[in-house]
């Protein structure tokens, strides 16, 4: 059952129809991609769907490259103000496609230990960019998780800005079970997402599953929905709320939140002052103030593209 509709942009019936379409696995990857399906379910909203349902959205070589291309394109797209990420099929993702990726990791090439090591390092940093590009994207990214989110899936979602999940969702930092330390983001971002070093250590060192209720109580996700269609409706409604605000304000907020996370309070304040000494000169401030005085929603304002 869908939650109560709060968005004046999308009527509840429209949200339901769009969510049902976003929840289905019909169609296939969107050219030029082979692992991603890209759509635009609403104005200024881009939907990126992991789309290898027959392989449980396992992350093969093409995926790691296509995510970088996709989010670089989104970053420069003035028609996009917010992104929703989800997975097609039964689960969000089974993580790395070991069979497809084995040659890269286990046979990196090189004439001696030093050269092999340099090649392995190059491969790892390339794969790290696959999820760092989500964090670097100035557009807020809402990720909607259903079913299993394993290994690389945790790396992916911790690079996103807002995380939603279904009651049947579960999360697993799987890497120690396959003989390695997670190396593309989980160990760096999860401690800053959850905040409990003890819990992060437990999850990373034991590879145990974390279910939706614990994910919500620990802060990994902010909302839990009964099933996927309701979650996609909630994600789309949230995306509409974000897209209806000034893109100057929204993108500046994301950039400064990430900067503040990685710096001291005085450094963050200084960066913010430097940022807003130019960004406060936007017309969006006056437009938003005028709408507030007239008791109108920011979503009624026609903001220029950014």
PDB file of C-alpha atoms in Angstrom, residues 6-9 240-245 291 296-303:
ATOM      1  CA  UNK A   6       2.507  14.815  -0.019  1.00  0.00           C
ATOM      2  CA  UNK A   7       3.824  16.111  -3.339  1.00  0.00           C
ATOM      3  CA  UNK A   8       1.850  18.666  -5.356  1.00  0.00           C
ATOM      4  CA  UNK A   9       4.128  17.988  -8.355  1.00  0.00           C
ATOM      5  CA  UNK A 240      10.374  15.612  -6.875  1.00  0.00           C
ATOM      6  CA  UNK A 241      10.760  17.574  -3.646  1.00  0.00           C
ATOM      7  CA  UNK A 242      14.491  17.988  -4.280  1.00  0.00           C
ATOM      8  CA  UNK A 243      14.062  18.793  -7.974  1.00  0.00           C
ATOM      9  CA  UNK A 244      11.568  21.535  -7.091  1.00  0.00           C
ATOM     10  CA  UNK A 245      14.171  23.521  -5.162  1.00  0.00           C
ATOM     11  CA  UNK A 291       7.609  32.834  -2.907  1.00  0.00           C
ATOM     12  CA  UNK A 296       3.954  29.662  -2.137  1.00  0.00           C
ATOM     13  CA  UNK A 297       5.972  26.473  -2.477  1.00  0.00           C
ATOM     14  CA  UNK A 298       9.470  26.706  -3.996  1.00  0.00           C
ATOM     15  CA  UNK A 299       8.187  24.179  -6.501  1.00  0.00           C
ATOM     16  CA  UNK A 300       6.081  26.901  -8.106  1.00  0.00           C
ATOM     17  CA  UNK A 301       9.236  28.827  -9.103  1.00  0.00           C
ATOM     18  CA  UNK A 302      10.756  28.451 -12.571  1.00  0.00           C
ATOM     19  CA  UNK A 303      14.460  28.200 -11.712  1.00  0.00           C
TER      20      UNK A 303
END
